[in-house]
Coordinates of N, CA, C and O in Angstrom, one line a residue:
M1 N 68.8 28.0 40.7 CA 67.3 27.8 41.7 C 66.3 28.4 40.3 O 66.7 29.8 40.1
A2 N 65.5 28.0 40.0 CA 64.2 28.7 38.9 C 63.9 29.6 39.5 O 63.1 29.9 41.1
N3 N 63.5 30.5 38.8 CA 62.8 32.1 39.2 C 61.0 31.7 39.3 O 60.6 31.4 37.9
V4 N 60.5 31.2 40.1 CA 58.9 30.5 39.7 C 58.1 32.3 40.3 O 56.8 32.0 40.3
S5 N 58.9 33.2 40.9 CA 57.8 34.0 41.1 C 57.1 35.3 39.9 O 58.2 35.2 39.0
H6 N 55.9 35.5 39.9 CA 55.8 35.8 38.5 C 55.3 37.3 38.8 O 54.9 37.9 40.1
G7 N 56.0 38.3 38.1 CA 55.4 40.0 38.3 C 53.7 40.0 37.8 O 53.0 39.0 37.8
R8 N 53.4 41.2 38.6 CA 52.3 41.6 38.8 C 52.0 41.8 36.8 O 52.5 42.3 35.9
S9 N 51.2 40.9 36.3 CA 50.8 41.2 34.6 C 49.0 41.5 34.4 O 48.3 41.4 35.8
D10 N 48.5 42.0 33.3 CA 47.2 42.3 33.3 C 46.5 40.6 33.1 O 47.2 40.3 32.5
I11 N 45.5 40.6 33.9 CA 44.4 39.7 33.9 C 44.1 39.4 32.5 O 43.1 38.4 31.7
T12 N 43.3 40.9 31.6 CA 43.2 40.3 30.3 C 43.8 39.3 29.7 O 43.1 39.2 28.3
S13 N 44.8 38.9 29.9 CA 45.7 38.0 28.5 C 45.2 36.8 28.8 O 45.3 35.8 28.0
H14 N 44.4 36.9 30.2 CA 44.1 35.3 30.5 C 43.2 34.8 29.5 O 42.2 35.2 29.2
P15 N 43.0 33.1 29.2 CA 42.5 32.9 28.1 C 40.8 32.8 28.6 O 40.2 32.5 28.5
D16 N 40.5 32.6 30.2 CA 39.3 32.3 30.6 C 38.8 33.7 31.4 O 37.9 33.4 32.2
V17 N 39.4 35.0 30.8 CA 38.9 36.3 31.9 C 37.4 36.2 31.4 O 36.8 37.0 32.5
S18 N 36.8 36.1 30.4 CA 35.5 36.8 30.2 C 34.8 35.0 30.9 O 33.6 35.7 31.8
E19 N 35.0 34.0 31.3 CA 34.4 33.3 32.8 C 34.3 33.6 33.5 O 33.3 33.5 33.9
M20 N 35.4 33.9 34.0 CA 35.6 34.4 35.0 C 35.2 35.7 35.9 O 34.4 35.4 37.0
R21 N 34.9 36.5 34.6 CA 34.6 38.0 35.2 C 33.0 37.5 35.2 O 32.0 38.3 35.8
E22 N 32.2 36.3 34.7 CA 31.1 36.0 34.3 C 30.6 35.5 35.4 O 29.7 35.8 36.5
R23 N 31.1 34.5 35.9 CA 31.4 34.0 37.9 C 31.0 34.7 38.5 O 30.4 34.5 39.5
Y24 N 32.0 35.7 38.2 CA 32.3 36.6 39.6 C 31.1 37.8 39.8 O 30.5 37.9 40.5
A25 N 30.8 38.3 38.7 CA 29.4 39.0 38.5 C 28.4 38.2 38.6 O 27.6 39.1 39.9
R26 N 27.9 36.8 38.5 CA 27.2 36.1 38.9 C 27.1 36.0 40.5 O 25.9 35.6 41.4
M27 N 28.5 35.6 41.2 CA 28.8 35.2 42.5 C 28.0 36.4 42.9 O 27.2 36.6 44.4
L28 N 28.5 37.6 42.6 CA 28.2 38.8 43.6 C 26.8 39.7 43.3 O 26.4 40.2 44.0
G29 N 25.9 38.9 42.4 CA 24.8 39.5 41.9 C 23.8 39.4 43.1 O 22.3 39.9 43.0
G30 N 23.9 38.3 43.8 CA 22.6 38.2 44.6 C 23.2 38.2 45.7 O 22.1 38.1 46.9
R31 N 24.0 38.8 45.8 CA 24.6 39.8 47.6 C 23.7 41.2 47.8 O 24.4 41.7 48.3
D32 N 23.0 41.8 47.2 CA 22.9 43.1 46.8 C 22.1 43.3 48.7 O 21.8 44.3 49.3
V33 N 21.5 42.0 49.2 CA 20.8 42.4 50.4 C 21.9 41.8 51.5 O 21.2 40.8 52.7
A34 N 23.2 41.3 50.7 CA 23.7 40.6 52.1 C 23.4 41.1 53.4 O 23.8 40.6 54.7
L35 N 23.5 42.2 54.2 CA 23.5 42.9 54.9 C 22.2 42.7 56.1 O 22.2 42.7 57.4
V36 N 21.5 42.1 55.1 CA 19.9 41.7 56.1 C 20.3 40.1 56.5 O 19.5 39.8 57.7
D37 N 21.2 39.6 56.1 CA 21.2 38.2 56.0 C 21.9 38.0 57.8 O 21.2 37.1 58.6
G38 N 22.5 38.5 58.6 CA 23.1 38.6 59.7 C 21.9 39.0 60.2 O 21.7 38.6 61.5
P39 N 21.2 40.3 60.7 CA 20.3 40.6 61.3 C 19.2 39.3 61.8 O 18.4 39.3 62.2
V40 N 18.8 39.0 60.2 CA 17.8 37.8 60.4 C 18.6 36.7 61.2 O 17.7 36.0 61.5
F41 N 19.6 36.5 61.3 CA 20.2 35.3 62.0 C 20.0 35.5 63.5 O 19.7 34.5 64.5
L42 N 20.4 36.6 63.4 CA 21.0 37.3 65.1 C 19.4 37.6 65.9 O 18.8 37.1 66.7
L43 N 18.5 37.6 65.1 CA 16.8 37.5 65.1 C 16.5 36.3 65.7 O 15.3 35.6 66.3
G44 N 16.3 35.2 64.7 CA 16.1 33.9 65.0 C 17.1 33.1 65.9 O 16.0 32.4 66.9
L45 N 18.2 33.7 66.2 CA 18.5 33.6 68.0 C 18.0 34.1 68.7 O 17.8 33.4 69.9
Y46 N 17.6 35.4 69.0 CA 17.4 36.0 69.8 C 15.7 35.3 69.8 O 15.2 34.8 71.1
C47 N 15.2 35.1 69.5 CA 13.6 34.5 69.2 C 13.8 33.1 69.9 O 13.0 32.9 70.9
A48 N 14.8 32.3 69.8 CA 14.8 31.0 69.8 C 15.1 31.0 71.7 O 14.6 30.2 72.4
A49 N 16.1 31.9 71.9 CA 16.3 32.4 73.3 C 15.2 33.1 74.2 O 15.5 33.2 75.9
S50 N 14.7 34.0 73.5 CA 14.1 34.9 74.2 C 13.2 34.4 75.8 O 12.9 34.7 76.4
P51 N 12.7 33.4 75.6 CA 11.8 32.6 76.7 C 12.9 32.7 78.2 O 12.2 32.8 79.1
W52 N 14.0 32.5 77.6 CA 14.9 32.3 78.9 C 15.3 33.5 78.9 O 15.5 34.0 80.3
I53 N 15.5 34.6 77.8 CA 15.9 36.0 78.7 C 14.9 36.4 78.8 O 15.2 37.5 80.3
L54 N 13.8 36.3 79.0 CA 12.6 36.7 79.8 C 12.2 36.5 80.8 O 11.1 36.8 81.5
H55 N 12.5 35.0 81.0 CA 12.1 34.1 82.0 C 10.3 33.8 82.2 O 10.2 34.3 82.9
Y56 N 10.0 33.5 80.5 CA 8.7 33.4 80.6 C 9.0 31.7 80.3 O 8.0 30.8 79.9
S57 N 9.8 30.9 80.5 CA 9.9 29.7 79.9 C 8.9 28.9 81.1 O 8.4 27.5 80.3
T58 N 8.8 28.9 82.5 CA 8.1 27.9 83.3 C 6.3 28.9 83.0 O 5.4 28.1 83.3
S59 N 5.9 30.0 82.8 CA 4.9 30.2 83.2 C 4.0 30.1 81.6 O 2.9 29.7 81.3
Q60 N 5.1 29.9 80.4 CA 4.1 30.0 78.9 C 5.2 28.8 78.5 O 5.7 29.4 77.4
P61 N 5.0 27.3 78.6 CA 5.6 26.3 78.3 C 5.3 26.2 76.8 O 6.3 25.6 76.1
A62 N 3.8 26.4 76.4 CA 3.7 26.4 75.1 C 4.4 27.3 74.1 O 4.5 26.9 73.3
L63 N 3.9 28.3 74.8 CA 5.2 29.6 73.9 C 6.4 29.4 74.0 O 7.1 29.8 73.4
M64 N 6.9 28.5 74.8 CA 8.3 28.7 74.7 C 8.9 27.6 74.1 O 9.6 27.7 73.1
T65 N 8.6 26.4 73.6 CA 8.7 25.4 72.7 C 8.4 26.1 71.1 O 8.9 26.1 70.2
H66 N 7.0 27.2 70.8 CA 7.0 27.6 69.8 C 8.2 29.0 69.5 O 8.4 28.7 68.6
N67 N 8.5 29.3 70.1 CA 9.6 30.6 70.5 C 10.8 29.7 69.6 O 11.5 30.2 68.9
L68 N 11.2 28.9 70.6 CA 12.5 27.8 70.0 C 12.2 27.5 68.4 O 13.0 27.4 68.2
I69 N 11.4 27.1 68.3 CA 10.8 26.3 67.0 C 10.8 27.2 66.0 O 11.9 27.0 65.3
M70 N 10.3 28.3 66.2 CA 10.2 29.3 65.0 C 11.7 30.0 65.3 O 11.5 30.7 64.1
G71 N 12.5 30.4 66.5 CA 13.9 30.9 66.5 C 14.6 30.0 65.5 O 15.6 30.9 64.1
I72 N 14.3 28.7 65.5 CA 15.3 27.5 64.5 C 14.8 27.9 63.5 O 16.0 28.1 62.1
A73 N 13.7 28.1 62.7 CA 13.3 28.0 61.6 C 13.5 29.6 61.0 O 14.4 29.6 60.1
I74 N 13.8 30.9 61.9 CA 14.5 31.8 61.4 C 15.8 32.1 60.5 O 16.5 32.3 60.2
G75 N 16.7 31.4 62.1 CA 17.7 30.9 61.8 C 18.0 29.8 60.7 O 19.3 30.7 59.9
L76 N 17.6 29.2 60.1 CA 17.7 28.0 59.1 C 17.5 29.4 57.6 O 18.2 28.9 57.1
L77 N 16.5 29.9 58.4 CA 16.8 30.5 56.9 C 17.7 31.7 56.4 O 17.9 32.0 55.0
A78 N 18.0 32.1 57.6 CA 19.2 33.1 56.9 C 20.0 32.5 56.9 O 20.8 33.0 55.9
L79 N 20.6 31.3 57.3 CA 21.6 30.4 57.1 C 21.6 30.0 55.5 O 22.7 30.3 54.5
G80 N 20.2 29.9 55.0 CA 20.1 29.3 53.6 C 20.2 30.5 52.8 O 20.6 30.9 51.6
F81 N 20.0 32.1 53.2 CA 19.7 33.0 52.4 C 21.5 33.4 52.1 O 21.8 33.9 51.0
T82 N 22.3 33.1 53.0 CA 23.5 33.0 53.0 C 24.7 32.4 52.1 O 25.1 32.7 51.2
R83 N 23.9 30.7 52.3 CA 24.4 29.8 51.3 C 24.0 30.4 49.9 O 25.0 29.6 49.5
A84 N 22.9 30.3 49.8 CA 22.4 30.2 48.4 C 21.6 30.9 48.2 O 20.0 31.0 48.1
P85 N 21.6 32.0 48.1 CA 20.8 33.7 47.5 C 19.7 33.6 47.1 O 19.1 34.0 46.8
E86 N 20.3 33.0 45.9 CA 19.5 32.8 44.3 C 18.3 31.8 44.1 O 17.4 32.2 43.8
R87 N 18.4 30.9 45.5 CA 17.3 30.5 45.5 C 16.3 30.1 46.8 O 15.5 30.3 46.6
M88 N 17.3 31.3 48.1 CA 16.2 30.8 49.3 C 15.8 32.0 49.0 O 14.6 32.4 49.8
Y89 N 16.0 33.1 48.2 CA 15.1 34.6 48.3 C 13.9 34.4 48.3 O 13.1 35.3 48.8
G90 N 13.3 33.5 47.5 CA 12.1 33.2 47.0 C 11.2 32.8 48.4 O 10.2 33.0 48.0
L91 N 12.3 32.6 49.3 CA 11.5 31.6 50.3 C 11.4 33.1 51.4 O 10.9 32.6 52.3
S92 N 11.7 34.3 50.9 CA 11.7 35.4 52.3 C 9.7 35.6 51.8 O 9.5 36.3 53.3
W93 N 9.0 35.5 51.2 CA 7.7 35.7 51.7 C 7.5 34.3 52.9 O 6.5 35.0 53.7
A94 N 8.1 33.4 53.2 CA 7.4 32.7 54.6 C 8.1 33.5 55.3 O 7.1 33.2 56.4
M95 N 9.2 34.3 55.5 CA 9.6 34.8 56.2 C 8.7 36.0 57.0 O 8.5 36.0 58.0
C96 N 8.0 36.9 55.5 CA 6.8 37.3 56.3 C 5.8 37.0 56.6 O 5.4 37.4 57.5
A97 N 5.5 35.8 56.2 CA 4.6 34.7 57.2 C 4.6 34.6 58.4 O 4.0 34.2 59.3
M98 N 5.8 34.0 58.8 CA 6.3 33.9 60.1 C 6.5 35.1 61.2 O 6.5 35.1 62.1
G99 N 6.8 36.3 60.6 CA 6.5 37.4 61.2 C 5.2 37.6 61.7 O 4.9 38.2 62.7
I100 N 3.7 37.2 60.9 CA 3.1 37.6 60.9 C 2.2 37.0 62.2 O 1.9 37.0 63.1
W101 N 3.2 35.5 62.3 CA 2.8 34.0 62.9 C 3.3 34.7 64.6 O 2.0 34.5 65.6
M102 N 4.4 35.1 64.4 CA 4.6 35.6 65.5 C 4.3 36.5 65.9 O 3.8 36.8 67.6
I103 N 3.2 38.0 65.3 CA 3.0 38.6 66.1 C 1.6 38.2 66.7 O 1.0 38.6 68.1
I104 N 0.9 37.0 66.0 CA -0.4 36.6 67.0 C -0.2 35.6 67.7 O -1.2 35.2 68.0
A105 N 1.0 34.9 67.8 CA 1.1 33.9 68.6 C 0.8 33.5 70.4 O 0.2 33.0 70.7
P106 N 1.1 35.0 70.8 CA 1.0 34.7 72.4 C -0.5 34.0 72.7 O -0.7 33.8 73.3
W107 N -1.7 34.8 71.6 CA -2.7 34.9 72.3 C -3.4 33.7 71.3 O -4.1 33.1 72.0
V108 N -2.6 33.1 70.6 CA -3.3 31.7 70.0 C -2.2 30.4 70.8 O -3.2 29.2 70.9
V109 N -1.3 30.4 70.6 CA -0.5 29.2 71.3 C -0.3 29.4 72.9 O -0.5 28.6 73.6
G110 N 0.1 30.8 73.5 CA -0.1 30.9 74.7 C -1.3 30.9 75.1 O -2.3 30.9 75.0
S111 N -1.1 31.1 77.0 CA -2.5 31.1 77.6 C -2.7 32.1 78.9 O -1.6 32.6 79.3
S112 N -3.2 33.4 78.4 CA -3.5 34.6 79.0 C -1.8 34.6 79.2 O -1.3 35.1 80.5
P113 N -1.5 35.3 78.0 CA 0.2 35.8 78.2 C 0.6 37.3 78.6 O -1.1 38.3 78.9
D114 N 1.1 37.6 79.6 CA 1.6 38.8 80.4 C 2.0 40.0 79.0 O 2.1 39.8 78.0
T115 N 2.2 41.1 79.2 CA 2.5 42.6 78.7 C 4.0 42.2 78.0 O 4.0 42.1 77.1
G116 N 4.7 41.5 78.3 CA 6.4 41.6 78.3 C 5.9 40.0 77.1 O 7.2 40.3 76.1
V117 N 5.5 39.4 77.4 CA 5.6 38.0 76.6 C 4.5 38.7 74.9 O 5.4 38.5 73.8
I118 N 3.9 39.5 75.0 CA 3.1 40.2 74.2 C 4.2 41.2 73.5 O 4.3 41.0 71.9
I119 N 4.7 42.3 74.0 CA 5.5 42.8 73.3 C 6.9 42.4 72.8 O 7.4 42.9 71.7
N120 N 7.5 41.3 73.6 CA 8.2 40.3 72.7 C 8.2 39.8 71.5 O 8.9 40.1 70.4
N121 N 7.3 39.2 71.6 CA 6.3 38.6 70.3 C 6.1 39.6 69.0 O 6.4 39.5 67.8
V122 N 5.6 40.9 69.6 CA 5.3 41.2 68.9 C 6.4 42.5 68.0 O 6.2 42.6 66.4
V123 N 7.5 42.4 68.5 CA 8.4 43.2 68.3 C 9.5 41.9 67.3 O 9.9 42.3 66.1
I124 N 9.4 40.5 67.9 CA 10.2 39.7 66.9 C 9.4 39.9 65.4 O 9.9 39.6 64.5
G125 N 8.2 39.4 65.4 CA 7.3 39.6 64.5 C 7.4 40.6 63.5 O 7.6 40.9 62.0
A126 N 7.4 41.4 64.1 CA 7.3 43.1 62.9 C 9.0 43.3 62.2 O 8.8 43.7 61.4
L127 N 9.9 42.6 63.3 CA 11.1 42.8 62.8 C 11.3 41.2 61.3 O 12.0 41.5 60.7
A128 N 10.6 40.5 61.6 CA 10.8 39.0 61.0 C 10.1 40.0 60.0 O 10.6 39.7 58.5
L129 N 8.9 40.2 59.9 CA 7.9 40.6 59.0 C 8.7 41.9 57.9 O 9.0 41.7 56.5
C130 N 9.7 42.9 58.6 CA 10.3 43.9 57.8 C 11.6 43.4 57.0 O 11.6 43.7 55.8
L131 N 12.3 42.6 57.7 CA 13.3 41.9 56.9 C 12.7 41.0 56.1 O 13.8 40.7 54.7
G132 N 12.0 40.4 56.2 CA 11.1 39.6 54.8 C 10.6 40.6 53.8 O 11.0 40.5 53.1
L133 N 10.0 41.6 54.2 CA 9.9 42.2 53.1 C 11.2 43.2 52.3 O 11.0 43.1 51.1
V134 N 12.1 43.2 52.8 CA 13.3 43.8 52.0 C 14.0 42.8 51.5 O 14.2 43.1 50.5
C135 N 14.4 41.3 51.9 CA 14.7 40.0 51.0 C 13.3 39.9 50.2 O 13.6 39.8 48.7
A136 N 12.0 40.0 50.5 CA 11.3 39.9 49.2 C 11.3 41.3 47.7 O 11.2 41.1 46.6
A137 N 11.5 42.4 48.5 CA 11.5 43.3 47.7 C 13.2 43.2 46.1 O 12.9 43.5 45.5
S138 N 13.9 42.6 46.9 CA 15.0 42.5 47.0 C 15.2 41.4 45.4 O 15.3 41.5 44.5
A139 N 14.5 40.3 46.1 CA 14.3 39.3 45.3 C 12.9 39.6 43.6 O 13.4 39.1 42.6
A140 N 12.3 40.4 44.0 CA 11.7 41.1 42.7 C 12.0 41.6 42.1 O 11.7 41.7 40.9
R141 N 13.1 42.7 42.5 CA 13.7 43.8 42.2 C 15.0 42.5 40.6 O 15.3 42.8 39.7
R142 N 15.5 41.7 41.3 CA 16.1 40.8 40.4 C 15.7 40.1 39.3 O 16.0 39.5 38.4
T143 N 14.4 39.6 39.4 CA 13.6 38.6 38.8 C 13.4 39.5 37.4 O 12.7 40.4 37.6
P144 N 13.7 38.9 35.9 CA 13.6 39.5 35.2 C 12.0 39.6 34.8 O 11.1 38.3 35.1
A145 N 11.3 40.6 34.2 CA 9.6 40.9 34.2 C 9.1 39.6 32.9 O 10.5 39.8 31.4
T146 N 8.3 38.9 32.7 CA 8.3 38.1 31.4 C 6.7 38.5 31.1 O 6.0 39.6 31.3

């Protein structure tokens, strides 16, 4: 039987070592805010489920639908940040806009919201705004000046 196991060798003799290193650096280059992707997804998940968690799905039906849609949108942005960070971090400003909208939504979408609903949306909006600013700052730092 032939010995097919190879001993450990140095990769520097591989003919495609420069291309592999460049691909590896490019793949990891967009991951400097990878720790933000998870919290953004969890924030979207909480935003979508918050009307049922805080039990205002019957008293604020319009705000319930609004938070569900916004939560799904935030979650989709997080998945985009994870799958294609080099393309999606340009949309981090949309995350900031969504955060600002979440802060003012109880008065625009809801009908006489109570304190719990207001605090919930303000906290979600503030977190979305902060996480969007972190992503936007990272994207601005990575783009070369022209």
